[in-house]
XYZ file of C-alpha atoms in Angstrom:
523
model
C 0.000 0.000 0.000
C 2.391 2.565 0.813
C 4.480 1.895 -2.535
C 1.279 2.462 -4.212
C 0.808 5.785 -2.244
C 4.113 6.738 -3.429
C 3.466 6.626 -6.820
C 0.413 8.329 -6.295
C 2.387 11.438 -4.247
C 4.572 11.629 -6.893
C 2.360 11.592 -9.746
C 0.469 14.176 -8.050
C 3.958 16.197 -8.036
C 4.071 15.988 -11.951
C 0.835 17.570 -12.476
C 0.608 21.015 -11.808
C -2.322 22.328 -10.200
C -5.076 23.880 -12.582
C -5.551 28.058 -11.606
C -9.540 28.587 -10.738
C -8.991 31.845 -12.300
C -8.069 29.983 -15.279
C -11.012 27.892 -15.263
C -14.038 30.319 -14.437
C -12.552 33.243 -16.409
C -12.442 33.070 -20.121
C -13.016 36.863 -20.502
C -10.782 39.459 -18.815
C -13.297 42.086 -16.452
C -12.629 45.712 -16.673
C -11.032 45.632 -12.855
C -10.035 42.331 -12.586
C -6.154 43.271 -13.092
C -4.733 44.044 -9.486
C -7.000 40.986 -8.213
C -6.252 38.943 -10.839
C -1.817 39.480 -9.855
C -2.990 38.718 -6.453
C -4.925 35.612 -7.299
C -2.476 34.048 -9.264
C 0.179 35.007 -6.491
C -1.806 33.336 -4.236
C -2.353 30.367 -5.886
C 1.234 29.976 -6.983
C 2.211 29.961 -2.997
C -0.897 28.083 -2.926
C 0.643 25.179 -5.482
C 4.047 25.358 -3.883
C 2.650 24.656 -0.504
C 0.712 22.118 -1.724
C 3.924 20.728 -3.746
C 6.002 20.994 -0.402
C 3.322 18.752 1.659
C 2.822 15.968 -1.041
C 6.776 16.456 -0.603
C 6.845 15.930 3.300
C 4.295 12.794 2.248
C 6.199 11.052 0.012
C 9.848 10.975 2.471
C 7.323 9.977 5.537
C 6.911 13.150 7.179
C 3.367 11.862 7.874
C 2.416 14.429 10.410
C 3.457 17.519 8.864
C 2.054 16.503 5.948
C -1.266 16.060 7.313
C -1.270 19.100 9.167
C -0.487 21.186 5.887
C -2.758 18.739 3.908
C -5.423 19.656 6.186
C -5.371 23.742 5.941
C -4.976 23.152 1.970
C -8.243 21.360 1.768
C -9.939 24.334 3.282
C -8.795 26.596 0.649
C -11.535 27.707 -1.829
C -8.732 28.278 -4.217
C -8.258 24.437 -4.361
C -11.916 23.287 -4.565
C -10.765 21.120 -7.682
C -8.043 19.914 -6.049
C -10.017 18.898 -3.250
C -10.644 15.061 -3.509
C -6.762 14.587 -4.370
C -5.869 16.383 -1.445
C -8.389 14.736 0.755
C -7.760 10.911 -0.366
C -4.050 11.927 0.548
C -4.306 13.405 3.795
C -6.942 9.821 4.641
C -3.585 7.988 3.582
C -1.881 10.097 5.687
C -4.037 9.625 8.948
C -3.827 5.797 8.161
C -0.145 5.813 8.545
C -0.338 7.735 11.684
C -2.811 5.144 12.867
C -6.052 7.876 12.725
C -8.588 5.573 11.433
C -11.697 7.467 12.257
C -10.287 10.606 11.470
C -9.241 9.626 7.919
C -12.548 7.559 7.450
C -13.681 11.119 7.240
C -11.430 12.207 4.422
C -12.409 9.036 2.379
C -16.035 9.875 2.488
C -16.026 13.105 1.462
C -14.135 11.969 -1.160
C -16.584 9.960 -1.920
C -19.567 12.501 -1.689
C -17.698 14.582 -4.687
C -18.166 11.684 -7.147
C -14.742 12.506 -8.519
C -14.293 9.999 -11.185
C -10.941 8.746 -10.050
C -10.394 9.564 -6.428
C -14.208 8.434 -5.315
C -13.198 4.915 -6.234
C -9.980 4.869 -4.550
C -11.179 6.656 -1.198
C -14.246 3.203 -1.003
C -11.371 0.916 -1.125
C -9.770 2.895 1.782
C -12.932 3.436 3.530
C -13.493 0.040 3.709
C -10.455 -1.153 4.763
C -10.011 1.185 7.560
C -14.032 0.702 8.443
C -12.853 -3.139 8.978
C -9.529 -1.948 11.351
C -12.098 0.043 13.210
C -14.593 -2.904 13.067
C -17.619 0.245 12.414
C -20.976 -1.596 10.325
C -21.835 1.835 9.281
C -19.207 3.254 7.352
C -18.393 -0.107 5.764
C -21.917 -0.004 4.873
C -21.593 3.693 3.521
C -18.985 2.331 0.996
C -20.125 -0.868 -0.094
C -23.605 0.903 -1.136
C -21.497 3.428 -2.915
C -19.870 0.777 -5.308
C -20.783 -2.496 -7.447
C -18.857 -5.010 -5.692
C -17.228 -6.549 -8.992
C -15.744 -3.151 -8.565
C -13.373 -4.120 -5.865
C -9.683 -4.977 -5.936
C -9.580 -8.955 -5.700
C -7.689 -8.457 -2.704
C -10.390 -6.939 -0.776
C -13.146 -9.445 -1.754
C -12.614 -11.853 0.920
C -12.952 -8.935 3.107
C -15.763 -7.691 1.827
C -17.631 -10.574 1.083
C -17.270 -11.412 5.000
C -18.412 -8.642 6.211
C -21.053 -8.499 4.082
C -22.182 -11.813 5.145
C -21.629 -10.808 8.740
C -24.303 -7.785 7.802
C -26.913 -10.185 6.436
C -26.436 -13.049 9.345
C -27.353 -9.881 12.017
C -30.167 -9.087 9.523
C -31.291 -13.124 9.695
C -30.665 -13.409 6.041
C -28.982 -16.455 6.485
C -28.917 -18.006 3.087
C -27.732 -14.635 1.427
C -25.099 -15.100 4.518
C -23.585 -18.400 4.199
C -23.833 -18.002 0.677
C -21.064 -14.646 0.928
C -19.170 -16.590 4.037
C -18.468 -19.182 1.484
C -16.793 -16.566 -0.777
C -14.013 -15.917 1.389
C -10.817 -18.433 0.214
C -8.789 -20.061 2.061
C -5.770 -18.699 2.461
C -7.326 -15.177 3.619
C -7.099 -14.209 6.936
C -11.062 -14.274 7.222
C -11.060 -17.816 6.002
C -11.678 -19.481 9.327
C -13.939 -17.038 11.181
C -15.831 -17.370 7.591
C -15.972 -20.781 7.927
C -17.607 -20.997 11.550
C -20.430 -18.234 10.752
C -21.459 -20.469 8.016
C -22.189 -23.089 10.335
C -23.955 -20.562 12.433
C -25.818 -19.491 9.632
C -26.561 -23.248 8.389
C -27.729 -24.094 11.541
C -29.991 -20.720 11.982
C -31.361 -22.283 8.441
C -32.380 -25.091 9.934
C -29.631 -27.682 8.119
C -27.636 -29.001 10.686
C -26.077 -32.066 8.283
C -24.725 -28.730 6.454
C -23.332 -27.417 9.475
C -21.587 -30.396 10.398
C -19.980 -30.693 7.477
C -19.117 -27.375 7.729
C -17.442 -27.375 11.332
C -15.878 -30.908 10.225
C -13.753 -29.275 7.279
C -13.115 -26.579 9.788
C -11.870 -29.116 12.173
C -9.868 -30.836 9.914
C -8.259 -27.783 8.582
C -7.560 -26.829 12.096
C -6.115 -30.569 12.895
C -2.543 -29.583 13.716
C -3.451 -26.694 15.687
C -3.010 -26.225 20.003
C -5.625 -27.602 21.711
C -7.122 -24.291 22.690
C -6.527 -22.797 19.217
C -9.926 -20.144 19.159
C -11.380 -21.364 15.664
C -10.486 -25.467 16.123
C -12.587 -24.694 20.010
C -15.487 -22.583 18.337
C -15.690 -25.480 15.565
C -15.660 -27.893 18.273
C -18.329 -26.209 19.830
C -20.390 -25.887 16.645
C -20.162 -29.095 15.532
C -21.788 -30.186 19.024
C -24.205 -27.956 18.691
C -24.886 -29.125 15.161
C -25.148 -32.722 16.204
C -27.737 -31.247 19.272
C -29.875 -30.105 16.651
C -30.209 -33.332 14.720
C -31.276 -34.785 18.030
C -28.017 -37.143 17.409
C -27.551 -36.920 21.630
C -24.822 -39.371 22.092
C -22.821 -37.996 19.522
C -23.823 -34.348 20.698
C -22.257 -35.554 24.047
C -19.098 -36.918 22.870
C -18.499 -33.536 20.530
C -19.078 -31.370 23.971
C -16.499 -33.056 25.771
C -13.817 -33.090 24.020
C -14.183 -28.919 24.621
C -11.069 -28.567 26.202
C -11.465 -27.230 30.419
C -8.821 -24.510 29.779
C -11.221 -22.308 27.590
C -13.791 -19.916 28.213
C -16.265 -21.720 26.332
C -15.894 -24.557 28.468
C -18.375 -23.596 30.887
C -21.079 -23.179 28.068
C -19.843 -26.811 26.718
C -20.752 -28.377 30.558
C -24.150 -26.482 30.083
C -25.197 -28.060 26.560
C -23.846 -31.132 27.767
C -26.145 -31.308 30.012
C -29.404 -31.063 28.238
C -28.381 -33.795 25.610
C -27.564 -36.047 28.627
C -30.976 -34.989 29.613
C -32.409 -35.766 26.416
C -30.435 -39.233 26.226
C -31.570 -40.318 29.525
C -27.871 -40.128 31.197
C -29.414 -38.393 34.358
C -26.301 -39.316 36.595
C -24.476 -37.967 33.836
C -25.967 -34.659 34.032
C -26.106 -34.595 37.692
C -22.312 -34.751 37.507
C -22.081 -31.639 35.242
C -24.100 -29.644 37.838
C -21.456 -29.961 40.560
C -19.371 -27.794 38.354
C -21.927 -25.421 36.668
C -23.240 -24.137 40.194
C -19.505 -24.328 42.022
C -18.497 -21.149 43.684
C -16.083 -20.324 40.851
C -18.734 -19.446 38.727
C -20.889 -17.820 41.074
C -20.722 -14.256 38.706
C -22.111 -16.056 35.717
C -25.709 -15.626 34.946
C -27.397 -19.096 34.228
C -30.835 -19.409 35.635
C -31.926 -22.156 33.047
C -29.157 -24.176 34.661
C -30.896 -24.522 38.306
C -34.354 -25.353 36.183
C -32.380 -27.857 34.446
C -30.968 -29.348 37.232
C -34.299 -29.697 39.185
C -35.871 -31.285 35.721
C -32.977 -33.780 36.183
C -33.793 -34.439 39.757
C -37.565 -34.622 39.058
C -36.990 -37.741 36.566
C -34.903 -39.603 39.379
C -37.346 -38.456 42.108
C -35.329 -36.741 44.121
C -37.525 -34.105 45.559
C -35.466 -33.390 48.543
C -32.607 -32.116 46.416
C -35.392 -30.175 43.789
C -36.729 -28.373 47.049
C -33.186 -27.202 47.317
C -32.478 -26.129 43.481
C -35.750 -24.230 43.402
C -35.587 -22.663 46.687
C -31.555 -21.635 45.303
C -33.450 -20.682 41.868
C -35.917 -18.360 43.791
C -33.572 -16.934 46.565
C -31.038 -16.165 43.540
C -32.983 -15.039 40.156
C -35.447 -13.316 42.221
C -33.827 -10.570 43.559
C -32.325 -10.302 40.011
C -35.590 -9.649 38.362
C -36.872 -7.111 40.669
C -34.105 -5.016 40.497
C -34.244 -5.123 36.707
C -38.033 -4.189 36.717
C -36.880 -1.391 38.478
C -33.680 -0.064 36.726
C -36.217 -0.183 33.836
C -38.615 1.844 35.339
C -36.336 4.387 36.986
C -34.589 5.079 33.646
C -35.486 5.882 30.006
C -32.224 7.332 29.031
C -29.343 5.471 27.062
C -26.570 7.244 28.906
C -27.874 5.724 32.289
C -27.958 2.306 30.756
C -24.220 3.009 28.949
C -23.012 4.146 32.399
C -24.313 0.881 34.004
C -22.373 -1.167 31.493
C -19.831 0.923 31.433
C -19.086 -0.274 35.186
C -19.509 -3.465 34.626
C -17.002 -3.423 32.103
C -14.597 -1.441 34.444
C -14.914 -4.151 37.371
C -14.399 -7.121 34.798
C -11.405 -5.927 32.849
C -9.834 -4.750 36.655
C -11.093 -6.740 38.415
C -12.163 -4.031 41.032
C -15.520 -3.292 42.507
C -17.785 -0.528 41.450
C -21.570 0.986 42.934
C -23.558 -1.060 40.347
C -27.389 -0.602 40.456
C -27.506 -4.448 38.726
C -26.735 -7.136 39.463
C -23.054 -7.420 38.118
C -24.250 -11.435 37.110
C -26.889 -9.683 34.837
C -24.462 -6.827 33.240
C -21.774 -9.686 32.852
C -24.355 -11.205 30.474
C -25.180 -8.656 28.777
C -21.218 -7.467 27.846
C -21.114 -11.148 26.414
C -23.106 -10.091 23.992
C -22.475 -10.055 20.517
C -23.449 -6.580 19.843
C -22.592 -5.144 22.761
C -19.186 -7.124 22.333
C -18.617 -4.996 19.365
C -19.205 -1.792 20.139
C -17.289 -1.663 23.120
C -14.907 -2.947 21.049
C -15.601 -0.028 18.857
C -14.875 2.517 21.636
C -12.010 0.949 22.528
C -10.137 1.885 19.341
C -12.010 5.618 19.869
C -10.182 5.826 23.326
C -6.989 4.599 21.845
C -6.990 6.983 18.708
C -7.675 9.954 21.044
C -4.925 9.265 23.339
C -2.604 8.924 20.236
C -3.956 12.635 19.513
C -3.697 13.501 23.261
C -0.531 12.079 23.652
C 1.279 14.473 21.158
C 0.987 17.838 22.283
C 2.129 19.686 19.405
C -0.296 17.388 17.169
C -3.223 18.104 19.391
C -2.906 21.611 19.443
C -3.321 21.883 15.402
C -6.390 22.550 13.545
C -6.407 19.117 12.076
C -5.947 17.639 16.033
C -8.440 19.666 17.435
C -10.758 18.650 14.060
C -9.696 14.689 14.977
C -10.485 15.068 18.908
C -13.999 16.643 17.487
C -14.694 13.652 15.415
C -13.665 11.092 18.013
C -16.017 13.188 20.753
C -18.518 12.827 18.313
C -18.305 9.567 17.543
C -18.037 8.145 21.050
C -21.103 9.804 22.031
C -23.376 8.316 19.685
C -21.854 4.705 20.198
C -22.383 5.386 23.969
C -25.914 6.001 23.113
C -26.371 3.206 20.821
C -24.516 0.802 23.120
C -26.779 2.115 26.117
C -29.717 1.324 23.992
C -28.599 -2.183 23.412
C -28.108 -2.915 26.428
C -31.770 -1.881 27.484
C -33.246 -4.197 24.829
C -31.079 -7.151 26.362
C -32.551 -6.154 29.748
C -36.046 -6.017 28.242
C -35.496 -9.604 26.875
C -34.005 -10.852 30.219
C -36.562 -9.786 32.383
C -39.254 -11.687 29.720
C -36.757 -14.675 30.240
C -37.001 -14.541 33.609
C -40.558 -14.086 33.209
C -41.250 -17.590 31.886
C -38.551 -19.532 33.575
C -40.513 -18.219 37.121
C -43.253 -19.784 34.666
C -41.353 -22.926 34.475
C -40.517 -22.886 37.546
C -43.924 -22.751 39.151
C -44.896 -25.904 36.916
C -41.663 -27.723 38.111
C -42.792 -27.218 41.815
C -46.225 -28.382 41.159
C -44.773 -31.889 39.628
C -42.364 -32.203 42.890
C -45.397 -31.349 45.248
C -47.223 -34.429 43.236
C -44.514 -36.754 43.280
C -43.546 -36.297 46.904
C -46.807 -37.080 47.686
C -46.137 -40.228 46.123
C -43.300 -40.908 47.585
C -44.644 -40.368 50.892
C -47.389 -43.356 50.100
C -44.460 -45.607 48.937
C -42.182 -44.868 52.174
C -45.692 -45.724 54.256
C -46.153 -49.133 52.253
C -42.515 -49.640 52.318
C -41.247 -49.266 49.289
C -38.362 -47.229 49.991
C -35.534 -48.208 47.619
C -31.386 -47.825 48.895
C -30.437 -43.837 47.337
C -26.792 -44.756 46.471
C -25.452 -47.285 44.123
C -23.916 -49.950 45.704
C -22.924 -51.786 42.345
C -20.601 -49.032 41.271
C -16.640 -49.396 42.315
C -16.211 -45.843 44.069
C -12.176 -46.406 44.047
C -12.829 -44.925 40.087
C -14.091 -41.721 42.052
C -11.967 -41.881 44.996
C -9.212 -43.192 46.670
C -9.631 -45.233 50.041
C -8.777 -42.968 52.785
C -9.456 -39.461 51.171
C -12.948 -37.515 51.852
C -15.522 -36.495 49.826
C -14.189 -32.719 48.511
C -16.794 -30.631 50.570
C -17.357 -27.648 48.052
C -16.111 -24.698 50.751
C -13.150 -22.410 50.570
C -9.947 -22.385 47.581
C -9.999 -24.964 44.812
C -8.827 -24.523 41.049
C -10.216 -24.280 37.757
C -8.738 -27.734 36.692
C -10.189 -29.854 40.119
C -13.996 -28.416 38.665
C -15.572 -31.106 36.197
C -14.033 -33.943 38.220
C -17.452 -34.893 40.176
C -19.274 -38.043 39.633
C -23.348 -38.665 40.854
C -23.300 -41.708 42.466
C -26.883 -41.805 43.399
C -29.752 -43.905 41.850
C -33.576 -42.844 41.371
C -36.184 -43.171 43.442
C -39.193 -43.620 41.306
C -39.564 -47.401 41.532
């Protein structure tokens, strides 16, 4: 790229600069001679300054360049020269690591229609509207262009963030259609690969989707273990094989999830519902030990404890249910009231950003903060995919800014202050939209919660109905023995050690070791 911007710098060198004077006048006016010598004055020291910066450009004086670039494209004078001296000064800001403020350059570029420079400042838009990871503007220039248009190096690009557009917009076929553009080889190939899956799946195709993850996973063969894209495929291809009701294979695909990876916990989760659905209760009563262990007290899983007393309903155990939805209750319900009433106190999307803003603060320091939620709840919620991004987003705001900050001759030019402008702008509408997201994911929790307390009033009624059963079988005597005798324990434990009693310090790696030894009770 910056060979190509060379050329370009110096080609712009060999072309002198056309004199508005000599464009708009063709016929001399009566007292146009002392303005006219001063016009053409100016616009010589005009062209020479203009010569001087493309000058500072091409030996990588980035900075002063810009800085001159900048005043230049304010001149009237050079209203013809204006796209040229725009789409330079973007280049500029992109080697000085200014993506939003040179995003700005390309699309005004791109407002002039200039025949040449509109075309070049869309393939520069888009590429830095992928750096910056920012939907809109990459939306601005894709609608500006036909795609054929593009430089075959940008296709995979485009073509995957396109199909990342239309999988948002739950046009999956158009999306797994444009994921499948992207070639291997590209550096979107893989991340391509897995949100075809997703998109298969969302399609309803999951034999598509397997053989999606599968080539995933086979390109991915010799990777680490915890390689991110041979994990996610993992993890797709499990949830693939969930889908087509295929439980025992489901089962095998979630566990070999390695423990060392976030999505682990998630795995344990799924897991457990296709044990559910194959019947493998002690199975899933195993996976609960480590879903609802201290260590991941912050995470927000109510479906889990409903899950878990569903599991314990089919075995009869309706001591241990009385427990789960007594734990559901004393947890979730707190959790929904104070939801209700963040939702009622507040309308405004800075309140909400603020929230998550904390939230964010105390899980990327690991410090506390006065939260008005539930910190389980906002942790949710910054999991989110959208929300995911956009603080993402602001995250390369904050850093551009403190790049401008940081250099106090930069900041105090016109084309710093102008960049420190933009970058106020722009982070207080994503603080808006963000805060705005996150109040629709609070709206849609507090539904959730809604009809799991549904759920959960159903579950109780079936517990209520079999205890009562159980109470006429313990009267006629039916009691049956609540452990398994048949099983060899030494598998579980060692003679002479203790059962592991669930209180104080233990590590990631001892969670997931637990195995249910208890039978059911329904005979």
């Amino acid at each position: 790229m910056k060979k190509l911007l060379l050329l370009l710098i110096a080609s712009s060198l060999a072309v002198p600069l056309t004199s508005s004077a000599q464009r708009k006048n063709t016929k001399p006016r009566a007292r146009a001679t002392a303005p006219l010598y001063n016009s053409n004055t100016r616009e010589a020291t005009l062209k020479n300054q203009l010569s001087n910066a493309l000058r500072m450009a091409q030996s990588g004086q980035y900075e002063a360049a810009a800085n001159n670039l900048f005043t230049l494209s304010r001149r009237p004078e050079l209203a013809a020269e204006r796209p040229q001296i725009k789409y330079i000064l973007g280049t500029m800001l992109i080697e000085l690591k200014l993506n939003q403020t040179a995003a700005f350059q390309f699309v005004d570029v791109i407002r002039t229609k200039h025949p040449k420079y509109a075309k070049m400042a869309i393939e520069k838009l888009s590429i830095v509207a992928d750096t910056l990871g920012d939907d809109t503007i990459l939306n601005y220039a894709i609608s500006r262009v036909d795609l054929n248009d593009f430089p075959s190096n940008l296709r995979d690009m485009i073509n995957y963030r396109l199909g990342e557009i239309k999988l948002r917009a739950r046009e999956f076929r158009q999306a797994a259609e444009l994921f499948g553009k992207v070639s291997y080889g590209s550096s979107y190939y893989f991340q391509a690969l897995y949100n075809k899956g997703l998109a298969e799946l969302e399609e309803n195709q999951p034999s598509l989707a397997i053989g999606t993850f599968n080539k995933m996973l086979d390109a991915r063969r010799k990777a680490p273990v915890t390689d991110t894209n041979k994990v996610a495929a993992q993890m797709g291809l499990a949830r693939a094989l969930y889908q087509k009701q295929d439980w025992e294979a489901s089962i095998e695909a979630y566990a070999q999830v390695p423990r060392d990876v976030i999505m682990w916990h998630d795995a344990v989760f799924e897991q457990s519902w296709a044990m559910l659905r194959a019947a493998r209760f002690r199975s899933a009563l195993s996976n609960f030990q480590t879903l609802h262990s201290a260590y991941y007290e912050d995470f927000y899983m109510p479906e889990s404890l409903l899950l878990r007393a569903i599991v314990y309903l089919y075995i009869c155990k309706y001591d241990e249910m009385e427990k789960v939805l007594s734990l559901f209750e004393k947890t979730y319900g707190p959790v929904r009231s104070k939801i209700g009433d963040f939702l009622k106190s507040t309308n405004e999307a800075s309140a909400f950003y603020a929230e998550i803003e904390k939230a964010h603060y105390m899980k990327t320091t690991d410090k506390s903060a006065n939260l008005r939620l539930p910190y389980i709840v906002l942790r949710n919620v910054l999991d989110q995919g959208d929300v995911k991004r956009s603080m993402h987003y602001l995250e390369k705001l904050n850093q551009e800014r403190s790049r401008v900050e940081s250099n106090s001759a930069f900041r105090a030019s016109p084309l710093g202050q102008y960049a420190l402008k933009i970058l106020a702008n722009r982070g207080k509408n994503t603080k808006f939209a963000v805060g705005d997201m996150v109040k629709a994911h609070l709206l849609n929790m507090r539904v959730e919660l809604r009809d799991l307390y549904e759920q959960a009033g159903f579950i109780r009624y079936e517990m209520i109905t079999g205890r009562k059963e159980s109470i006429k079988k313990k009267i006629s005597g039916k009691d049956i023995e609540q452990i398994d005798e048949n099983i060899d324990r030494q598998f579980y434990i060692q003679n002479g050690y203790e059962y592991y009693p669930f209180q104080g310090e233990y590590w990631l790696d001892e969670v997931g070791n637990y195995h249910y030894l208890g039978k059911q009770s329904c005979e």
